[in-house]
PDB file of C-alpha atoms in Angstrom:
ATOM      1  CA  MET A   1     136.102  77.416  65.889  1.00 55.00           C
ATOM      2  CA  ASN A   2     136.253  78.426  62.199  1.00 75.00           C
ATOM      3  CA  ASN A   3     132.604  77.479  61.882  1.00 81.00           C
ATOM      4  CA  ILE A   4     131.740  80.161  64.451  1.00 86.00           C
ATOM      5  CA  PHE A   5     134.242  82.937  63.765  1.00 90.00           C
ATOM      6  CA  ASP A   6     136.932  83.440  61.168  1.00 89.00           C
ATOM      7  CA  ILE A   7     138.535  86.895  61.035  1.00 92.00           C
ATOM      8  CA  LYS A   8     138.984  86.972  57.250  1.00 93.00           C
ATOM      9  CA  ARG A   9     135.486  85.687  56.561  1.00 93.00           C
ATOM     10  CA  PHE A  10     134.026  88.124  59.069  1.00 95.00           C
ATOM     11  CA  GLY A  11     135.956  91.011  57.503  1.00 94.00           C
ATOM     12  CA  ASN A  12     134.571  90.205  54.069  1.00 95.00           C
ATOM     13  CA  TYR A  13     131.038  89.898  55.403  1.00 96.00           C
ATOM     14  CA  PHE A  14     131.334  93.082  57.465  1.00 96.00           C
ATOM     15  CA  LEU A  15     132.395  95.063  54.379  1.00 96.00           C
ATOM     16  CA  TYR A  16     129.435  93.564  52.477  1.00 96.00           C
ATOM     17  CA  ASP A  17     127.098  94.481  55.333  1.00 96.00           C
ATOM     18  CA  LEU A  18     128.472  98.041  55.369  1.00 96.00           C
ATOM     19  CA  ARG A  19     127.856  98.406  51.633  1.00 96.00           C
ATOM     20  CA  ASN A  20     124.358  97.047  52.079  1.00 95.00           C
ATOM     21  CA  ALA A  21     123.698  99.529  54.900  1.00 95.00           C
ATOM     22  CA  LYS A  22     125.053 102.385  52.757  1.00 95.00           C
ATOM     23  CA  ASN A  23     122.855 101.421  49.809  1.00 95.00           C
ATOM     24  CA  ASN A  24     119.732 101.036  51.923  1.00 94.00           C
ATOM     25  CA  TYR A  25     120.161 103.898  54.376  1.00 96.00           C
ATOM     26  CA  GLY A  26     123.098 106.068  53.281  1.00 95.00           C
ATOM     27  CA  LEU A  27     121.032 108.823  51.686  1.00 95.00           C
ATOM     28  CA  SER A  28     118.555 108.907  54.573  1.00 95.00           C
ATOM     29  CA  LEU A  29     121.420 109.156  57.070  1.00 96.00           C
ATOM     30  CA  LEU A  30     123.007 111.995  55.086  1.00 96.00           C
ATOM     31  CA  ILE A  31     119.737 113.944  55.010  1.00 96.00           C
ATOM     32  CA  LEU A  32     119.105 113.417  58.730  1.00 95.00           C
ATOM     33  CA  GLY A  33     122.720 114.183  59.618  1.00 94.00           C
ATOM     34  CA  THR A  34     122.535 117.573  57.906  1.00 94.00           C
ATOM     35  CA  LEU A  35     118.967 118.319  58.994  1.00 93.00           C
ATOM     36  CA  SER A  36     120.029 121.226  61.215  1.00 90.00           C
ATOM     37  CA  VAL A  37     121.574 123.038  58.257  1.00 90.00           C
ATOM     38  CA  SER A  38     118.578 122.284  56.028  1.00 93.00           C
ATOM     39  CA  THR A  39     116.254 123.625  58.726  1.00 92.00           C
ATOM     40  CA  PHE A  40     118.437 126.719  59.081  1.00 91.00           C
ATOM     41  CA  VAL A  41     118.225 127.418  55.314  1.00 91.00           C
ATOM     42  CA  ILE A  42     114.433 127.039  55.320  1.00 92.00           C
ATOM     43  CA  TYR A  43     114.148 129.192  58.463  1.00 90.00           C
ATOM     44  CA  GLU A  44     116.187 132.003  56.891  1.00 88.00           C
ATOM     45  CA  LEU A  45     114.197 131.826  53.633  1.00 90.00           C
ATOM     46  CA  PHE A  46     110.968 132.332  55.560  1.00 89.00           C
ATOM     47  CA  SER A  47     112.628 135.103  57.558  1.00 86.00           C
ATOM     48  CA  LEU A  48     113.591 136.904  54.332  1.00 86.00           C
ATOM     49  CA  ILE A  49     110.100 136.469  52.891  1.00 86.00           C
ATOM     50  CA  PHE A  50     108.207 137.749  55.924  1.00 84.00           C
ATOM     51  CA  SER A  51     110.649 140.197  57.572  1.00 81.00           C
ATOM     52  CA  GLN A  52     113.098 141.041  54.739  1.00 80.00           C
ATOM     53  CA  HIS A  53     116.161 140.225  56.865  1.00 79.00           C
ATOM     54  CA  PHE A  54     118.028 137.300  58.367  1.00 80.00           C
ATOM     55  CA  SER A  55     117.156 136.207  61.907  1.00 82.00           C
ATOM     56  CA  GLU A  56     119.112 134.150  64.427  1.00 82.00           C
ATOM     57  CA  MET A  57     117.924 130.562  64.541  1.00 83.00           C
ATOM     58  CA  PRO A  58     116.373 129.806  67.973  1.00 84.00           C
ATOM     59  CA  VAL A  59     118.401 127.493  70.209  1.00 82.00           C
ATOM     60  CA  ALA A  60     115.272 125.462  70.995  1.00 84.00           C
ATOM     61  CA  MET A  61     114.864 124.696  67.293  1.00 87.00           C
ATOM     62  CA  LYS A  62     118.434 123.388  67.125  1.00 87.00           C
ATOM     63  CA  TYR A  63     117.781 121.038  70.019  1.00 87.00           C
ATOM     64  CA  MET A  64     114.485 119.913  68.506  1.00 91.00           C
ATOM     65  CA  VAL A  65     115.993 119.146  65.098  1.00 92.00           C
ATOM     66  CA  PHE A  66     119.043 117.436  66.629  1.00 91.00           C
ATOM     67  CA  PHE A  67     117.008 115.023  68.743  1.00 92.00           C
ATOM     68  CA  ALA A  68     114.363 114.563  66.047  1.00 94.00           C
ATOM     69  CA  ALA A  69     117.055 113.301  63.654  1.00 95.00           C
ATOM     70  CA  ILE A  70     118.347 110.864  66.275  1.00 95.00           C
ATOM     71  CA  THR A  71     114.809 109.616  66.952  1.00 95.00           C
ATOM     72  CA  VAL A  72     114.076 109.040  63.260  1.00 96.00           C
ATOM     73  CA  VAL A  73     117.305 107.060  62.835  1.00 97.00           C
ATOM     74  CA  ILE A  74     116.518 104.915  65.877  1.00 96.00           C
ATOM     75  CA  LEU A  75     113.015 104.199  64.599  1.00 95.00           C
ATOM     76  CA  GLY A  76     113.802 103.571  60.955  1.00 94.00           C
ATOM     77  CA  ALA A  77     117.409 102.442  60.475  1.00 96.00           C
ATOM     78  CA  GLY A  78     116.883  98.825  61.515  1.00 94.00           C
ATOM     79  CA  THR A  79     113.853  98.465  59.270  1.00 94.00           C
ATOM     80  CA  LYS A  80     115.535 100.046  56.236  1.00 95.00           C
ATOM     81  CA  ILE A  81     118.776  98.076  56.572  1.00 95.00           C
ATOM     82  CA  TYR A  82     117.599  94.682  57.834  1.00 95.00           C
ATOM     83  CA  GLY A  83     113.818  94.716  57.536  1.00 92.00           C
ATOM     84  CA  ASN A  84     113.816  92.804  54.244  1.00 91.00           C
ATOM     85  CA  LEU A  85     115.138  89.688  56.013  1.00 92.00           C
ATOM     86  CA  THR A  86     111.518  88.768  56.730  1.00 90.00           C
ATOM     87  CA  GLU A  87     110.869  88.587  52.969  1.00 89.00           C
ATOM     88  CA  LYS A  88     111.294  85.180  51.366  1.00 86.00           C
ATOM     89  CA  ARG A  89     113.824  86.104  48.679  1.00 87.00           C
ATOM     90  CA  ALA A  90     115.963  88.438  50.785  1.00 86.00           C
ATOM     91  CA  GLY A  91     115.861  86.043  53.728  1.00 86.00           C
ATOM     92  CA  SER A  92     116.990  83.139  51.572  1.00 87.00           C
ATOM     93  CA  ASN A  93     119.852  85.205  50.124  1.00 89.00           C
ATOM     94  CA  PHE A  94     120.880  86.197  53.652  1.00 91.00           C
ATOM     95  CA  LEU A  95     121.029  82.553  54.744  1.00 88.00           C
ATOM     96  CA  MET A  96     123.208  81.703  51.733  1.00 90.00           C
ATOM     97  CA  LEU A  97     125.862  84.323  52.558  1.00 91.00           C
ATOM     98  CA  PRO A  98     129.219  82.730  53.482  1.00 90.00           C
ATOM     99  CA  ALA A  99     129.319  83.726  57.140  1.00 91.00           C
ATOM    100  CA  SER A 100     128.254  82.159  60.430  1.00 93.00           C
ATOM    101  CA  THR A 101     125.239  83.315  62.399  1.00 93.00           C
ATOM    102  CA  PHE A 102     127.593  84.759  65.025  1.00 95.00           C
ATOM    103  CA  GLU A 103     129.467  86.794  62.407  1.00 95.00           C
ATOM    104  CA  LYS A 104     126.221  88.149  60.933  1.00 96.00           C
ATOM    105  CA  TRP A 105     124.989  89.010  64.421  1.00 96.00           C
ATOM    106  CA  LEU A 106     128.270  90.704  65.357  1.00 96.00           C
ATOM    107  CA  SER A 107     128.254  92.730  62.153  1.00 96.00           C
ATOM    108  CA  MET A 108     124.672  93.819  62.764  1.00 96.00           C
ATOM    109  CA  GLY A 109     125.536  94.877  66.311  1.00 96.00           C
ATOM    110  CA  LEU A 110     128.598  96.874  65.232  1.00 96.00           C
ATOM    111  CA  ILE A 111     126.722  98.691  62.467  1.00 97.00           C
ATOM    112  CA  THR A 112     123.653  99.598  64.539  1.00 96.00           C
ATOM    113  CA  CYS A 113     125.388 100.374  67.847  1.00 95.00           C
ATOM    114  CA  ILE A 114     128.733 101.861  66.722  1.00 95.00           C
ATOM    115  CA  ILE A 115     128.880 102.801  63.026  1.00 96.00           C
ATOM    116  CA  LEU A 116     125.453 104.462  62.787  1.00 97.00           C
ATOM    117  CA  PRO A 117     125.755 106.781  65.824  1.00 96.00           C
ATOM    118  CA  VAL A 118     129.355 107.739  64.964  1.00 95.00           C
ATOM    119  CA  ILE A 119     128.456 108.710  61.384  1.00 96.00           C
ATOM    120  CA  LEU A 120     125.242 110.446  62.449  1.00 96.00           C
ATOM    121  CA  LEU A 121     127.005 112.541  65.097  1.00 93.00           C
ATOM    122  CA  ALA A 122     129.885 113.320  62.739  1.00 94.00           C
ATOM    123  CA  LEU A 123     127.421 114.589  60.133  1.00 95.00           C
ATOM    124  CA  GLN A 124     125.347 116.527  62.662  1.00 93.00           C
ATOM    125  CA  LEU A 125     128.221 118.185  64.509  1.00 91.00           C
ATOM    126  CA  GLY A 126     130.325 118.673  61.361  1.00 92.00           C
ATOM    127  CA  SER A 127     127.597 120.390  59.334  1.00 91.00           C
ATOM    128  CA  ASP A 128     126.559 122.350  62.423  1.00 89.00           C
ATOM    129  CA  ALA A 129     130.123 123.605  63.024  1.00 88.00           C
ATOM    130  CA  LEU A 130     130.468 124.583  59.358  1.00 90.00           C
ATOM    131  CA  ALA A 131     127.200 126.534  59.419  1.00 88.00           C
ATOM    132  CA  SER A 132     128.202 128.248  62.659  1.00 86.00           C
ATOM    133  CA  PHE A 133     131.573 129.219  61.144  1.00 86.00           C
ATOM    134  CA  ILE A 134     130.093 130.588  57.896  1.00 86.00           C
ATOM    135  CA  PHE A 135     127.030 132.280  59.463  1.00 86.00           C
ATOM    136  CA  PRO A 136     128.111 133.150  63.054  1.00 81.00           C
ATOM    137  CA  ASN A 137     125.480 135.859  63.513  1.00 80.00           C
ATOM    138  CA  SER A 138     122.389 134.152  62.116  1.00 79.00           C
ATOM    139  CA  TYR A 139     123.196 130.513  62.945  1.00 82.00           C
ATOM    140  CA  GLY A 140     124.665 131.155  66.388  1.00 75.00           C
ATOM    141  CA  ASP A 141     126.697 128.856  68.621  1.00 73.00           C
ATOM    142  CA  ARG A 142     127.649 125.318  67.698  1.00 75.00           C
ATOM    143  CA  LEU A 143     125.534 122.473  69.005  1.00 74.00           C
ATOM    144  CA  LEU A 144     128.610 120.896  70.603  1.00 67.00           C
ATOM    145  CA  GLU A 145     128.957 123.950  72.831  1.00 65.00           C
ATOM    146  CA  LEU A 146     125.247 123.947  73.657  1.00 61.00           C
ATOM    147  CA  ILE A 147     125.003 120.272  74.624  1.00 63.00           C
ATOM    148  CA  ALA A 148     128.368 120.017  76.387  1.00 57.00           C
ATOM    149  CA  MET A 149     126.697 120.816  79.749  1.00 58.00           C
ATOM    150  CA  GLN A 150     130.077 122.054  80.999  1.00 55.00           C
ATOM    151  CA  GLU A 151     128.600 123.899  83.967  1.00 55.00           C
ATOM    152  CA  LEU A 152     126.667 120.807  85.091  1.00 56.00           C
ATOM    153  CA  LYS A 153     129.787 118.635  84.766  1.00 60.00           C
ATOM    154  CA  GLU A 154     131.840 121.093  86.814  1.00 59.00           C
ATOM    155  CA  ASN A 155     129.192 121.220  89.553  1.00 60.00           C
ATOM    156  CA  LEU A 156     129.074 117.435  89.734  1.00 59.00           C
ATOM    157  CA  LEU A 157     132.873 117.155  89.833  1.00 61.00           C
ATOM    158  CA  GLU A 158     133.018 119.693  92.675  1.00 60.00           C
ATOM    159  CA  ASN A 159     130.834 117.296  94.673  1.00 60.00           C
ATOM    160  CA  GLY A 160     132.994 114.304  93.733  1.00 60.00           C
ATOM    161  CA  ILE A 161     130.443 112.876  91.297  1.00 63.00           C
ATOM    162  CA  ARG A 162     131.747 111.545  87.993  1.00 67.00           C
ATOM    163  CA  VAL A 163     129.354 110.541  85.229  1.00 66.00           C
ATOM    164  CA  ASN A 164     130.446 108.664  82.126  1.00 70.00           C
ATOM    165  CA  TRP A 165     128.222 110.607  79.732  1.00 71.00           C
ATOM    166  CA  ALA A 166     129.591 108.964  76.586  1.00 77.00           C
ATOM    167  CA  GLY A 167     129.007 105.463  77.952  1.00 80.00           C
ATOM    168  CA  LEU A 168     125.556 106.370  79.226  1.00 82.00           C
ATOM    169  CA  LEU A 169     124.473 107.826  75.879  1.00 86.00           C
ATOM    170  CA  LEU A 170     125.919 104.868  73.950  1.00 90.00           C
ATOM    171  CA  LEU A 171     124.040 102.379  76.124  1.00 90.00           C
ATOM    172  CA  ASP A 172     120.860 104.415  75.794  1.00 91.00           C
ATOM    173  CA  TRP A 173     121.245 104.483  71.992  1.00 94.00           C
ATOM    174  CA  SER A 174     121.993 100.745  71.877  1.00 95.00           C
ATOM    175  CA  GLU A 175     118.937  99.937  73.972  1.00 94.00           C
ATOM    176  CA  TYR A 176     116.551 101.633  71.546  1.00 94.00           C
ATOM    177  CA  ILE A 177     118.229 100.891  68.212  1.00 96.00           C
ATOM    178  CA  LEU A 178     118.512  97.175  69.061  1.00 96.00           C
ATOM    179  CA  THR A 179     114.876  97.071  70.134  1.00 96.00           C
ATOM    180  CA  PHE A 180     113.660  98.423  66.799  1.00 96.00           C
ATOM    181  CA  THR A 181     116.158  96.282  64.873  1.00 96.00           C
ATOM    182  CA  LEU A 182     114.794  93.192  66.614  1.00 96.00           C
ATOM    183  CA  GLY A 183     111.280  94.299  65.701  1.00 95.00           C
ATOM    184  CA  ALA A 184     112.385  94.823  62.096  1.00 95.00           C
ATOM    185  CA  ILE A 185     113.587  91.223  61.710  1.00 94.00           C
ATOM    186  CA  CYS A 186     110.654  89.706  63.612  1.00 93.00           C
ATOM    187  CA  PHE A 187     107.573  91.428  62.180  1.00 92.00           C
ATOM    188  CA  LYS A 188     106.738  91.145  58.489  1.00 89.00           C
ATOM    189  CA  LYS A 189     104.512  94.239  58.275  1.00 89.00           C
ATOM    190  CA  SER A 190     104.051  97.468  60.261  1.00 91.00           C
ATOM    191  CA  LYS A 191     107.422  96.810  61.899  1.00 94.00           C
ATOM    192  CA  ILE A 192     107.842 100.139  63.709  1.00 94.00           C
ATOM    193  CA  ALA A 193     104.214 100.347  64.855  1.00 95.00           C
ATOM    194  CA  LYS A 194     104.208  96.786  66.193  1.00 94.00           C
ATOM    195  CA  THR A 195     107.535  97.330  67.958  1.00 95.00           C
ATOM    196  CA  ILE A 196     106.181 100.470  69.646  1.00 95.00           C
ATOM    197  CA  LEU A 197     103.060  98.524  70.662  1.00 95.00           C
ATOM    198  CA  CYS A 198     105.235  95.790  72.192  1.00 93.00           C
ATOM    199  CA  ILE A 199     107.300  98.394  74.070  1.00 92.00           C
ATOM    200  CA  PHE A 200     104.096  99.978  75.386  1.00 93.00           C
ATOM    201  CA  CYS A 201     102.678  96.642  76.563  1.00 92.00           C
ATOM    202  CA  ILE A 202     105.930  95.551  78.230  1.00 89.00           C
ATOM    203  CA  SER A 203     106.308  98.989  79.846  1.00 87.00           C
ATOM    204  CA  MET A 204     102.779  98.749  81.262  1.00 88.00           C
ATOM    205  CA  ILE A 205     103.503  95.325  82.730  1.00 89.00           C
ATOM    206  CA  LEU A 206     106.838  96.392  84.214  1.00 81.00           C
ATOM    207  CA  SER A 207     105.330  99.617  85.560  1.00 79.00           C
ATOM    208  CA  THR A 208     102.570  97.679  87.290  1.00 81.00           C
ATOM    209  CA  LEU A 209     105.049  95.231  88.807  1.00 77.00           C
ATOM    210  CA  GLY A 210     107.302  98.127  89.760  1.00 70.00           C
ATOM    211  CA  MET A 211     104.481  99.950  91.526  1.00 72.00           C
ATOM    212  CA  ILE A 212     103.629  96.796  93.456  1.00 71.00           C
ATOM    213  CA  PHE A 213     107.261  96.346  94.464  1.00 67.00           C
ATOM    214  CA  ILE A 214     107.765 100.022  95.311  1.00 62.00           C
ATOM    215  CA  GLY A 215     104.525  99.952  97.276  1.00 57.00           C
ATOM    216  CA  ARG A 216     106.096  97.376  99.562  1.00 55.00           C
ATOM    217  CA  ASN A 217     109.502  99.090  99.677  1.00 54.00           C
ATOM    218  CA  GLY A 218     108.412 102.650  98.957  1.00 50.00           C
ATOM    219  CA  THR A 219     110.450 104.331 101.674  1.00 51.00           C
ATOM    220  CA  MET A 220     113.683 102.820 100.373  1.00 51.00           C
ATOM    221  CA  TYR A 221     113.249 104.400  96.909  1.00 51.00           C
ATOM    222  CA  ILE A 222     111.534 107.659  97.839  1.00 52.00           C
ATOM    223  CA  ASN A 223     114.278 108.464 100.364  1.00 59.00           C
ATOM    224  CA  TRP A 224     117.058 106.995  98.230  1.00 58.00           C
ATOM    225  CA  PHE A 225     119.724 109.593  99.061  1.00 59.00           C
ATOM    226  CA  ASP A 226     118.892 109.482 102.790  1.00 63.00           C
ATOM    227  CA  GLN A 227     120.112 105.883 102.948  1.00 67.00           C
ATOM    228  CA  PHE A 228     123.718 106.867 102.181  1.00 66.00           C
ATOM    229  CA  ASP A 229     126.313 108.851 104.098  1.00 67.00           C
ATOM    230  CA  THR A 230     127.224 111.054 101.122  1.00 67.00           C
ATOM    231  CA  PRO A 231     125.687 111.905  97.729  1.00 65.00           C
ATOM    232  CA  VAL A 232     128.724 110.267  96.093  1.00 70.00           C
ATOM    233  CA  LYS A 233     127.836 106.869  97.574  1.00 73.00           C
ATOM    234  CA  ALA A 234     124.216 107.305  96.527  1.00 72.00           C
ATOM    235  CA  VAL A 235     125.235 108.093  92.948  1.00 73.00           C
ATOM    236  CA  LYS A 236     127.630 105.127  92.855  1.00 76.00           C
ATOM    237  CA  ALA A 237     124.833 102.805  93.987  1.00 76.00           C
ATOM    238  CA  LEU A 238     122.527 104.332  91.386  1.00 76.00           C
ATOM    239  CA  ASN A 239     125.198 103.803  88.720  1.00 78.00           C
ATOM    240  CA  TRP A 240     125.367 100.135  89.662  1.00 81.00           C
ATOM    241  CA  LEU A 241     121.597  99.810  89.345  1.00 81.00           C
ATOM    242  CA  LEU A 242     121.620 101.553  85.956  1.00 81.00           C
ATOM    243  CA  SER A 243     124.497  99.369  84.760  1.00 83.00           C
ATOM    244  CA  ILE A 244     122.598  96.226  85.734  1.00 87.00           C
ATOM    245  CA  ALA A 245     119.419  97.486  84.065  1.00 86.00           C
ATOM    246  CA  PHE A 246     121.220  98.415  80.825  1.00 87.00           C
ATOM    247  CA  THR A 247     123.081  95.082  80.820  1.00 89.00           C
ATOM    248  CA  ILE A 248     119.816  93.169  81.127  1.00 91.00           C
ATOM    249  CA  VAL A 249     118.010  95.170  78.434  1.00 92.00           C
ATOM    250  CA  VAL A 250     120.856  95.468  75.902  1.00 93.00           C
ATOM    251  CA  GLY A 251     121.919  91.879  76.541  1.00 94.00           C
ATOM    252  CA  GLY A 252     118.317  90.744  76.111  1.00 94.00           C
ATOM    253  CA  MET A 253     117.975  92.587  72.797  1.00 95.00           C
ATOM    254  CA  LEU A 254     121.273  91.184  71.504  1.00 95.00           C
ATOM    255  CA  GLY A 255     120.242  87.711  72.604  1.00 96.00           C
ATOM    256  CA  GLY A 256     116.869  88.109  70.900  1.00 95.00           C
ATOM    257  CA  ILE A 257     118.507  89.238  67.636  1.00 96.00           C
ATOM    258  CA  TYR A 258     120.926  86.300  67.698  1.00 95.00           C
ATOM    259  CA  TYR A 259     118.106  83.822  68.326  1.00 95.00           C
ATOM    260  CA  ARG A 260     116.050  85.328  65.506  1.00 94.00           C
ATOM    261  CA  LEU A 261     118.960  85.146  63.051  1.00 93.00           C
ATOM    262  CA  ARG A 262     119.674  81.579  64.076  1.00 91.00           C
ATOM    263  CA  THR A 263     116.062  80.493  63.587  1.00 88.00           C
ATOM    264  CA  LEU A 264     115.554  82.441  60.346  1.00 84.00           C
ATOM    265  CA  LYS A 265     114.199  80.029  57.719  1.00 73.00           C
ATOM    266  CA  HIS A 266     112.734  80.482  54.265  1.00 60.00           C
TER     267      HIS A 266
END
């Protein structure tokens, strides 16, 4: 058992992996996490230059910057932190580290799926709240208030529909970040571009198969809600389908990463 997992050994490796992630991507994460504030400063500078007064930052711009930062992290974090494993020297050093393949895989999963999104959101929402507190008139409402979707949640609850938004967003994040991390440790060059190309090709194949399947069972999916007595039952069935789909995709990405780490040779 100690050859697979040892808590003390894993703790030491996890701290090493965290330091490595901080050194390779810490500055980038800080910049992206405070991108809303940086954009606000630039926006107000241009407003002063062209109109000689401060203007309220558009809500649409806040959304755009918020999701743009998340997208950039998803695309680039895996490559910046673990992409050098495909290089001979870095790959050899990685293999020599005193930890099992399972421990290295677990550490990679925790950092990409838990640590990164938590820090990114803390930076985004923290800097956003500070800017909203200091400049309430020009910066406007906090992002947390804008994306809370409180009215939508209340409407769903009135109809007996409960959605685990946190779990759904975490699974969605994990699906994409693991995909690009797997691409980062598989491809030696053009990691992001080749990963996107693979996603496109697989999506085309699955879409074609899906259209063939839906063509045979089209009525069942087009009239999905008509098959159930209440909307609540329809949503529960849809939740089960989404859970199965996420389990297959996230599990497949985790399995692919583990296999790649296990077969890594230099």
